[in-house]
XYZ file of N, CA, C and O in Angstrom:
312
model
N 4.235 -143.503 -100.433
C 3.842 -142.454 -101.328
C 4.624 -142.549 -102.636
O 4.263 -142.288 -103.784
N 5.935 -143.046 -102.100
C 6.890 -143.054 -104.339
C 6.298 -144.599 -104.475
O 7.059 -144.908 -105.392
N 5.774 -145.407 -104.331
C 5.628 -146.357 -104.555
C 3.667 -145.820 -105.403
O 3.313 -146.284 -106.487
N 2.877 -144.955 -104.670
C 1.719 -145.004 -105.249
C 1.958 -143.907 -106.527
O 1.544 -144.151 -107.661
N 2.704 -142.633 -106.166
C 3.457 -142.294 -107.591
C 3.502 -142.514 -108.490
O 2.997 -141.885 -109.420
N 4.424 -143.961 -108.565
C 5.405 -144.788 -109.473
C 3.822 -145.282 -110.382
O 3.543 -145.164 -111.575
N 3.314 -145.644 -109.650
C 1.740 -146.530 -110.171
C 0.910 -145.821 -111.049
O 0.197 -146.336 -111.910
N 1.082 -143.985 -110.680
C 0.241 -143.474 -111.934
C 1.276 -142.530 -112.456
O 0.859 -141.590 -113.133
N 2.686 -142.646 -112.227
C 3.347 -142.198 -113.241
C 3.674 -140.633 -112.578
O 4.414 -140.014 -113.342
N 3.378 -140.005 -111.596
C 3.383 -138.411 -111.660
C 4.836 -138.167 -110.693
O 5.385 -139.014 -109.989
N 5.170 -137.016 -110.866
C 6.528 -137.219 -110.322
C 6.245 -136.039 -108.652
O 5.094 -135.635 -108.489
N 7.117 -135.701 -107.804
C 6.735 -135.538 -106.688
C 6.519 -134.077 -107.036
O 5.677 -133.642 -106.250
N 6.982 -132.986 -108.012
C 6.382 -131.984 -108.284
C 5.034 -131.694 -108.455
O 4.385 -130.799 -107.913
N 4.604 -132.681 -109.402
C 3.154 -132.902 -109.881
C 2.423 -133.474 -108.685
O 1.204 -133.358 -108.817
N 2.779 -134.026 -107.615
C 1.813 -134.680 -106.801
C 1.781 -133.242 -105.905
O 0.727 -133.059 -105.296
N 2.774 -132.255 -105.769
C 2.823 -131.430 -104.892
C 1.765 -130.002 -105.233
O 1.358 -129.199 -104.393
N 1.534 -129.996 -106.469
C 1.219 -128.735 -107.157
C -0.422 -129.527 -106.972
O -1.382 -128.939 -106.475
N -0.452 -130.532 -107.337
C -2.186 -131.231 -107.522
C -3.016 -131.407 -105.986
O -4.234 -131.353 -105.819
N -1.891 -131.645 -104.880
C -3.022 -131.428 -103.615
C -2.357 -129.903 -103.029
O -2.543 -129.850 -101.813
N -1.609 -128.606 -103.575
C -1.871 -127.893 -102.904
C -0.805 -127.589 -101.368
O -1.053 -126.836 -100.426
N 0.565 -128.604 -101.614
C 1.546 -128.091 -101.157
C 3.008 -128.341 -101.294
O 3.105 -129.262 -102.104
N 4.210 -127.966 -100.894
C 5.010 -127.548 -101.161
C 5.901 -128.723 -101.662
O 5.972 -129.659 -100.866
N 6.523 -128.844 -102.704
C 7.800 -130.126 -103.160
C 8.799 -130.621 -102.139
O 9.197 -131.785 -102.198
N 9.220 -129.788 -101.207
C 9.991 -130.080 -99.995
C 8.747 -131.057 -99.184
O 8.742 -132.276 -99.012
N 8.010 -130.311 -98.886
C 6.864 -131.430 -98.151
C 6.795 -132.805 -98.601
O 7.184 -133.616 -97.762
N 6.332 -133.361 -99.900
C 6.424 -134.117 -100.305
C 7.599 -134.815 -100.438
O 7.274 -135.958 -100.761
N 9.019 -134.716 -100.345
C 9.985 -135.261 -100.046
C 10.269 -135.507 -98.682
O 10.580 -136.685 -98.504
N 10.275 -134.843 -97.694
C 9.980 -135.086 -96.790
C 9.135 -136.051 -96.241
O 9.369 -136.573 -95.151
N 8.169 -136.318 -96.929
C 7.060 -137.573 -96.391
C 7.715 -138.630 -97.041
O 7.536 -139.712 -96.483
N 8.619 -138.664 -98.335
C 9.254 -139.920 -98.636
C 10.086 -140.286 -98.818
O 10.445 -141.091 -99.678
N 11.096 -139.303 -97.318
C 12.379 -139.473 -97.181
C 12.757 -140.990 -96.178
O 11.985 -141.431 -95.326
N 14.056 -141.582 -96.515
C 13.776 -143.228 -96.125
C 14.672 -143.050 -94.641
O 15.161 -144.028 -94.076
N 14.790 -141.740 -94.153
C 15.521 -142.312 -92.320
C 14.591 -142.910 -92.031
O 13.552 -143.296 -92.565
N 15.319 -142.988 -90.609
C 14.448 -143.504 -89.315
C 13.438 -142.663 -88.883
O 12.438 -143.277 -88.509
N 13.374 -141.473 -88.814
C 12.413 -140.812 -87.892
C 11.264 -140.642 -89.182
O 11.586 -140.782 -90.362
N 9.745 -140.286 -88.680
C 8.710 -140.495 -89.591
C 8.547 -139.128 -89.102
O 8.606 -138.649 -87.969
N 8.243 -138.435 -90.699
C 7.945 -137.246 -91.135
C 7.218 -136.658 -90.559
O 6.270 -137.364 -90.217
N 7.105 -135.141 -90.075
C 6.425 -134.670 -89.162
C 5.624 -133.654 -90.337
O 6.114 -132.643 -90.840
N 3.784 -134.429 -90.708
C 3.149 -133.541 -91.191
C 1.965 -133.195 -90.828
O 1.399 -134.041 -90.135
N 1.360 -132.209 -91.057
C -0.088 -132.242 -90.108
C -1.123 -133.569 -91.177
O -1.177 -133.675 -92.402
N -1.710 -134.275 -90.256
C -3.065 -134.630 -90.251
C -3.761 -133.921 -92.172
O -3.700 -134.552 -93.227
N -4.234 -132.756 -92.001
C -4.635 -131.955 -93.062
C -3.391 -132.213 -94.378
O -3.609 -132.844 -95.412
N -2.483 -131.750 -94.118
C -1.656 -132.513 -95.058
C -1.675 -133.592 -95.860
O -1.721 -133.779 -97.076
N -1.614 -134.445 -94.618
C -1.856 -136.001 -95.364
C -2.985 -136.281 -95.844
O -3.020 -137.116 -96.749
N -3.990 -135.779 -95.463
C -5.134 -136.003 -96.122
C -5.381 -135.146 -97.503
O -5.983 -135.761 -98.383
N -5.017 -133.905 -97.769
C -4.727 -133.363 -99.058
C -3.842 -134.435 -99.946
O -4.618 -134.952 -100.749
N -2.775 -134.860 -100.073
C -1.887 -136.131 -99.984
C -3.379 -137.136 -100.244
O -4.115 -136.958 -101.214
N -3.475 -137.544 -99.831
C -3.920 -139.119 -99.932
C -5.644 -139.129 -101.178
O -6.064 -139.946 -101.997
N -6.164 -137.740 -100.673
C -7.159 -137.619 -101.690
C -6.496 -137.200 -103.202
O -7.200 -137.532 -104.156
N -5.737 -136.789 -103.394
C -5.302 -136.598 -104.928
C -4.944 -138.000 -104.907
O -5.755 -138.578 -105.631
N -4.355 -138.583 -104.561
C -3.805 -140.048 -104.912
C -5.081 -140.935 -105.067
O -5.353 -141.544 -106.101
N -5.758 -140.941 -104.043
C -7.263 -141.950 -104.291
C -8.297 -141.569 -105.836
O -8.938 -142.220 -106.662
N -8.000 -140.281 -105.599
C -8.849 -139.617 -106.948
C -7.648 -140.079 -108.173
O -8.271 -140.451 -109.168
N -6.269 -140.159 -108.380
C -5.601 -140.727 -109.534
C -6.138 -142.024 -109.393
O -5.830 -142.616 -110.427
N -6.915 -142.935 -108.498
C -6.589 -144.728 -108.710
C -5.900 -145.422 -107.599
O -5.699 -146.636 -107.571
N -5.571 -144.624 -106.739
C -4.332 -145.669 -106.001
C -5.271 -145.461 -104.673
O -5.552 -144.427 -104.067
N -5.649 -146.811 -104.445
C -5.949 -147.717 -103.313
C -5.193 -147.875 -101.962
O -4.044 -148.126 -102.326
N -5.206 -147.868 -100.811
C -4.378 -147.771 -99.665
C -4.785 -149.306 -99.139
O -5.936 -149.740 -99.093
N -4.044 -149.747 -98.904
C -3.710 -151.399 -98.551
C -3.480 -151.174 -97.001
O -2.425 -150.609 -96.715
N -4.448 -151.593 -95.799
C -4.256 -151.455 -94.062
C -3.273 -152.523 -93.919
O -3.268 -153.555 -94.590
N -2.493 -152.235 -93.061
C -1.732 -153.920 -92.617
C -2.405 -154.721 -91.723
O -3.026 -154.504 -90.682
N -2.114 -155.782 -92.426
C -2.609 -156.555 -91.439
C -2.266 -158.181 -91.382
O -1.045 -158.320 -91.314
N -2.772 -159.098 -91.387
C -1.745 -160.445 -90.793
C -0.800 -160.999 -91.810
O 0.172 -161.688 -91.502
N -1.126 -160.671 -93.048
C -0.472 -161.279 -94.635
C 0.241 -159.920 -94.802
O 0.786 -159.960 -95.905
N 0.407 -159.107 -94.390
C 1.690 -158.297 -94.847
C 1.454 -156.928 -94.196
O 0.633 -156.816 -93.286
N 2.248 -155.767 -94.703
C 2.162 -154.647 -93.891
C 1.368 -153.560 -95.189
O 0.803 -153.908 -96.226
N 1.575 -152.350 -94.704
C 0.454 -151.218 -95.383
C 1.251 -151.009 -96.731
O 2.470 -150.968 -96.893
N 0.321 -150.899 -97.572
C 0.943 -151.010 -98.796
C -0.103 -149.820 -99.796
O -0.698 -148.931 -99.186
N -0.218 -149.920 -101.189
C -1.517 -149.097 -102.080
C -1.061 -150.179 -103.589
O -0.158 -150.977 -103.842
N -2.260 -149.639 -104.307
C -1.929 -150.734 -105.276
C -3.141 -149.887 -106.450
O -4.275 -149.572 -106.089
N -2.810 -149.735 -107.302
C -4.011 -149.170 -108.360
C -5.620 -149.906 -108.184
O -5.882 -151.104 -108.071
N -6.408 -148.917 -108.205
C -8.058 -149.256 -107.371
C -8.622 -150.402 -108.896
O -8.467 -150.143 -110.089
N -9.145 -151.399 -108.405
C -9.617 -152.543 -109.839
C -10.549 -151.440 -110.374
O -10.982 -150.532 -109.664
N -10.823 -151.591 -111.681
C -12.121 -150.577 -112.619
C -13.241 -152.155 -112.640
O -12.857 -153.323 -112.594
N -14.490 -151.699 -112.714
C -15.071 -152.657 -112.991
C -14.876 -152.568 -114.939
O -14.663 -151.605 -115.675
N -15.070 -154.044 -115.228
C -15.368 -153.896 -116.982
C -16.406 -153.155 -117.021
O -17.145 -152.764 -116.117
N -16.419 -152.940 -118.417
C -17.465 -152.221 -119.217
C -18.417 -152.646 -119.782
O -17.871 -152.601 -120.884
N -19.693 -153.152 -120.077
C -20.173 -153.394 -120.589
C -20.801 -153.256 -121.931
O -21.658 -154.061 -122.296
């Protein structure tokens, strides 16, 4: 999540206020322990649609590397 951030620039306030929950939440999802963040389902998906709607693409893992996001290609313009 600071990595798809970083890509359109918004800081974790702004990602928190744009899907609709709390700045602690959002740190929490991209805090670097060991244990993985306990958020609901609905959450993450509020989360992941503001990010898809900024541009940022979700990368599945799979044999060439692990899960990643990367800004979505635009087609040219004609």
């Amino acid at each position: 999540m600071r990595a798809a951030r970083a890509l359109i620039g918004i800081s974790q306030a702004e990602l928190a206020r744009r899907a609709g929950v709390s700045v602690p939440t959002i740190k929490r999802c991209e805090s670097e322990g060991e244990k993985i963040p306990v958020v609901s389902s609905e959450t993450q998906q509020k989360i992941r649609t503001v990010l898809e709607a900024a541009g940022i693409e979700f990368i599945p893992e799979d044999s060439d590397g692990g899960v990643g996001v990367r800004l979505r290609k635009t087609s040219p313009t004609k």
